[in-house]
GROMACS .gro file of C-alpha atoms in nm:
model
  205
    1MET     CA    1   7.687  10.251  10.006
    2ALA     CA    2   7.910   9.960  10.101
    3LEU     CA    3   8.165   9.842   9.847
    4ARG     CA    4   8.364   9.519   9.848
    5ALA     CA    5   8.718   9.473   9.724
    6LEU     CA    6   8.902   9.150   9.656
    7ALA     CA    7   9.281   9.171   9.663
    8PHE     CA    8   9.505   8.919   9.491
    9ASN     CA    9   9.836   8.884   9.673
   10SER     CA   10  10.054   8.740   9.396
   11THR     CA   11  10.366   8.687   9.604
   12LEU     CA   12  10.544   8.360   9.530
   13LYS     CA   13  10.561   8.292   9.905
   14SER     CA   14  10.284   8.077  10.048
   15SER     CA   15  10.145   8.147  10.392
   16ALA     CA   16  10.311   7.826  10.510
   17ALA     CA   17  10.651   7.983  10.444
   18ALA     CA   18  10.577   8.227  10.730
   19GLU     CA   19  10.785   8.494  10.558
   20SER     CA   20  10.693   8.860  10.544
   21SER     CA   21  10.567   8.971  10.205
   22SER     CA   22  10.627   9.316  10.061
   23THR     CA   23  10.320   9.268   9.843
   24ASP     CA   24  10.112   9.195  10.151
   25LYS     CA   25  10.241   9.509  10.322
   26LEU     CA   26  10.145   9.734  10.031
   27LEU     CA   27   9.805   9.569   9.995
   28GLY     CA   28   9.749   9.623  10.366
   29LEU     CA   29   9.814   9.995  10.329
   30ILE     CA   30   9.565  10.015  10.044
   31ALA     CA   31   9.304   9.816  10.238
   32GLU     CA   32   9.333  10.058  10.529
   33GLU     CA   33   9.291  10.352  10.292
   34PHE     CA   34   8.993  10.182  10.127
   35LYS     CA   35   8.816  10.173  10.466
   36LYS     CA   36   8.806  10.554  10.463
   37HIS     CA   37   8.591  10.528  10.150
   38GLY     CA   38   8.356  10.259  10.277
   39VAL     CA   39   8.535   9.970  10.107
   40GLU     CA   40   8.597   9.642  10.288
   41THR     CA   41   8.880   9.430  10.150
   42GLU     CA   42   8.929   9.054  10.145
   43THR     CA   43   9.267   8.916  10.039
   44VAL     CA   44   9.345   8.592   9.858
   45ARG     CA   45   9.706   8.476   9.865
   46LEU     CA   46   9.720   8.303   9.529
   47ALA     CA   47  10.022   8.085   9.611
   48ASP     CA   48   9.815   7.912   9.880
   49HIS     CA   49   9.575   7.774   9.621
   50ASP     CA   50   9.607   7.513   9.345
   51ILE     CA   51   9.503   7.725   9.050
   52LYS     CA   52   9.527   7.496   8.749
   53PRO     CA   53   9.670   7.620   8.419
   54GLY     CA   54   9.415   7.694   8.151
   55VAL     CA   55   9.173   7.952   8.017
   56THR     CA   56   8.837   7.817   8.131
   57SER     CA   57   8.651   7.889   8.454
   58ASP     CA   58   8.685   7.531   8.576
   59GLU     CA   59   8.980   7.309   8.487
   60GLY     CA   60   8.849   7.003   8.668
   61GLU     CA   61   8.917   6.812   8.986
   62GLY     CA   62   9.127   6.993   9.244
   63ASP     CA   63   9.109   7.329   9.068
   64ALA     CA   64   9.089   7.613   9.321
   65TRP     CA   65   8.996   7.878   9.065
   66PRO     CA   66   8.615   7.831   9.059
   67LYS     CA   67   8.585   7.941   9.423
   68ILE     CA   68   8.823   8.235   9.370
   69ARG     CA   69   8.625   8.331   9.059
   70GLU     CA   70   8.310   8.348   9.273
   71GLN     CA   71   8.490   8.590   9.504
   72VAL     CA   72   8.597   8.804   9.207
   73LEU     CA   73   8.240   8.827   9.079
   74ALA     CA   74   8.102   8.906   9.425
   75ALA     CA   75   8.336   9.205   9.463
   76ASP     CA   76   8.304   9.554   9.320
   77ILE     CA   77   8.681   9.608   9.303
   78LEU     CA   78   8.966   9.375   9.209
   79LEU     CA   79   9.303   9.484   9.345
   80VAL     CA   80   9.590   9.291   9.188
   81GLY     CA   81   9.912   9.304   9.389
   82THR     CA   82  10.228   9.155   9.242
   83PRO     CA   83  10.601   9.159   9.294
   84ILE     CA   84  10.833   9.210   8.999
   85TRP     CA   85  11.021   8.898   8.894
   86LEU     CA   86  11.247   8.897   8.589
   87GLY     CA   87  11.095   9.234   8.499
   88GLN     CA   88  10.744   9.088   8.482
   89PRO     CA   89  10.438   9.019   8.699
   90SER     CA   90  10.478   8.704   8.908
   91SER     CA   91  10.382   8.367   8.759
   92VAL     CA   92  10.085   8.327   8.994
   93CYS     CA   93   9.959   8.670   8.891
   94LYS     CA   94   9.977   8.568   8.526
   95ARG     CA   95   9.800   8.241   8.606
   96ALA     CA   96   9.504   8.429   8.756
   97LEU     CA   97   9.489   8.668   8.461
   98GLU     CA   98   9.493   8.376   8.218
   99ARG     CA   99   9.201   8.213   8.396
  100MET     CA  100   8.996   8.531   8.361
  101ASP     CA  101   9.033   8.499   7.984
  102ALA     CA  102   8.717   8.288   8.014
  103PHE     CA  103   8.522   8.608   8.086
  104LEU     CA  104   8.545   8.691   7.716
  105ASP     CA  105   8.282   8.425   7.643
  106GLU     CA  106   8.083   8.454   7.966
  107THR     CA  107   7.834   8.725   7.879
  108ASP     CA  108   7.478   8.811   7.972
  109ASP     CA  109   7.190   8.835   7.726
  110GLN     CA  110   7.304   9.186   7.633
  111GLY     CA  111   7.661   9.083   7.553
  112ARG     CA  112   7.820   9.219   7.871
  113MET     CA  113   8.102   9.019   8.026
  114VAL     CA  114   8.055   8.903   8.385
  115SER     CA  115   8.328   9.148   8.486
  116TYR     CA  116   8.151   9.455   8.343
  117GLY     CA  117   8.091   9.723   8.601
  118LYS     CA  118   8.382   9.603   8.816
  119VAL     CA  119   8.681   9.826   8.877
  120ALA     CA  120   9.044   9.711   8.895
  121ALA     CA  121   9.359   9.859   9.047
  122VAL     CA  122   9.719   9.740   9.070
  123ALA     CA  123   9.990   9.736   9.337
  124VAL     CA  124  10.352   9.654   9.247
  125VAL     CA  125  10.666   9.599   9.456
  126GLY     CA  126  11.020   9.505   9.360
  127ASN     CA  127  11.390   9.576   9.385
  128GLU     CA  128  11.446   9.675   9.025
  129ASP     CA  129  11.293   9.931   8.793
  130GLY     CA  130  10.991   9.799   8.609
  131ALA     CA  131  10.680   9.905   8.801
  132HIS     CA  132  10.542  10.092   8.499
  133HIS     CA  133  10.602   9.797   8.270
  134VAL     CA  134  10.440   9.549   8.511
  135SER     CA  135  10.138   9.769   8.580
  136ALA     CA  136  10.095   9.824   8.205
  137GLU     CA  137  10.087   9.447   8.146
  138VAL     CA  138   9.835   9.385   8.422
  139PHE     CA  139   9.616   9.683   8.331
  140GLN     CA  140   9.596   9.571   7.969
  141ALA     CA  141   9.500   9.217   8.067
  142LEU     CA  142   9.235   9.337   8.312
  143ASN     CA  143   9.088   9.576   8.058
  144ASP     CA  144   9.079   9.302   7.794
  145VAL     CA  145   8.862   9.085   8.020
  146GLY     CA  146   8.613   9.360   8.103
  147PHE     CA  147   8.739   9.548   8.408
  148THR     CA  148   8.737   9.928   8.421
  149ILE     CA  149   9.059  10.110   8.517
  150PRO     CA  150   9.026  10.433   8.718
  151ALA     CA  151   9.261  10.729   8.691
  152ASN     CA  152   9.598  10.676   8.864
  153ALA     CA  153   9.491  10.334   8.991
  154VAL     CA  154   9.840  10.205   9.068
  155ALA     CA  155  10.060  10.221   9.376
  156TYR     CA  156  10.415  10.090   9.367
  157TRP     CA  157  10.754  10.087   9.533
  158VAL     CA  158  11.083   9.980   9.380
  159GLY     CA  159  11.424   9.983   9.543
  160GLU     CA  160  11.746  10.077   9.373
  161ALA     CA  161  11.886   9.846   9.107
  162MET     CA  162  12.103   9.566   9.247
  163GLY     CA  163  11.984   9.659   9.596
  164SER     CA  164  11.880   9.425   9.876
  165THR     CA  165  11.618   9.633  10.061
  166ASN     CA  166  11.257   9.519  10.026
  167PHE     CA  167  10.947   9.727  10.086
  168VAL     CA  168  10.860   9.515  10.388
  169ASP     CA  169  11.196   9.612  10.543
  170LEU     CA  170  11.124   9.986  10.543
  171ASP     CA  171  11.064  10.141  10.885
  172GLU     CA  172  10.842  10.411  10.738
  173THR     CA  173  10.628  10.427  10.426
  174PRO     CA  174  10.771  10.683  10.181
  175GLU     CA  175  10.553  10.990  10.134
  176GLU     CA  176  10.531  10.924   9.760
  177VAL     CA  177  10.386  10.577   9.825
  178GLU     CA  178  10.135  10.718  10.074
  179THR     CA  179  10.024  10.966   9.809
  180MET     CA  180   9.979  10.692   9.548
  181VAL     CA  181   9.789  10.470   9.794
  182SER     CA  182   9.554  10.756   9.885
  183MET     CA  183   9.487  10.843   9.520
  184LEU     CA  184   9.435  10.479   9.419
  185ALA     CA  185   9.182  10.420   9.698
  186ARG     CA  186   8.995  10.746   9.641
  187ASN     CA  187   8.963  10.714   9.263
  188THR     CA  188   8.891  10.340   9.263
  189ALA     CA  189   8.619  10.363   9.529
  190HIS     CA  190   8.461  10.660   9.349
  191LEU     CA  191   8.443  10.484   9.013
  192ALA     CA  192   8.325  10.156   9.168
  193GLY     CA  193   8.039  10.343   9.335
  194LEU     CA  194   7.936  10.506   9.008
  195LEU     CA  195   7.938  10.176   8.816
  196LYS     CA  196   7.756   9.992   9.093
  197ASN     CA  197   7.469  10.239   9.050
  198SER     CA  198   7.486  10.262   8.672
  199GLN     CA  199   7.598   9.956   8.477
  200TYR     CA  200   7.735   9.981   8.124
  201PRO     CA  201   7.474   9.960   7.849
  202GLY     CA  202   7.442   9.629   7.671
  203ASP     CA  203   7.381   9.541   7.307
  204GLU     CA  204   7.079   9.710   7.155
  205GLU     CA  205   6.795   9.471   7.099
   0.00000   0.00000   0.00000
């Protein structure tokens, strides 16, 4: 059974900057691991798109979110990758999460949000401690808007405090990161497959 994943690369660097992204590197590792479980991954670099501020699914002329929203709803898995900035998820990551607040009111005739049955995972990179805090923030937001979180569905790397080495600069992927990536892909694909075949029950009629 084929599964589809959509990855949000929430780096603050646009593609036009032509700079390497640590977030992109980690998402790439997860995408490769997903392939082993029959999951194909498409990546959206959020900074490349004009996602308007707001909490509806369409904020008017020029808003790039409606098309991205369609991609979210067409996927079985949402993988949110973000760097740590000021101890928090990036601003473009938060913007995407805010826009999914609209899912709270977008329900089917049995009261299920459009995101029900979809699985979410998180990838975090940064040069300071804070991966647990950032993943906790993103997980809570995703769960609030209807996504299901698998066991151990986070992979992260953080360098030493006050350091200057980025994940993208590493010559080899640390064994601990490889272990997290493998577990994230395995558990996320497994749960996505189960939910694809058996949706949550809706409101009793």
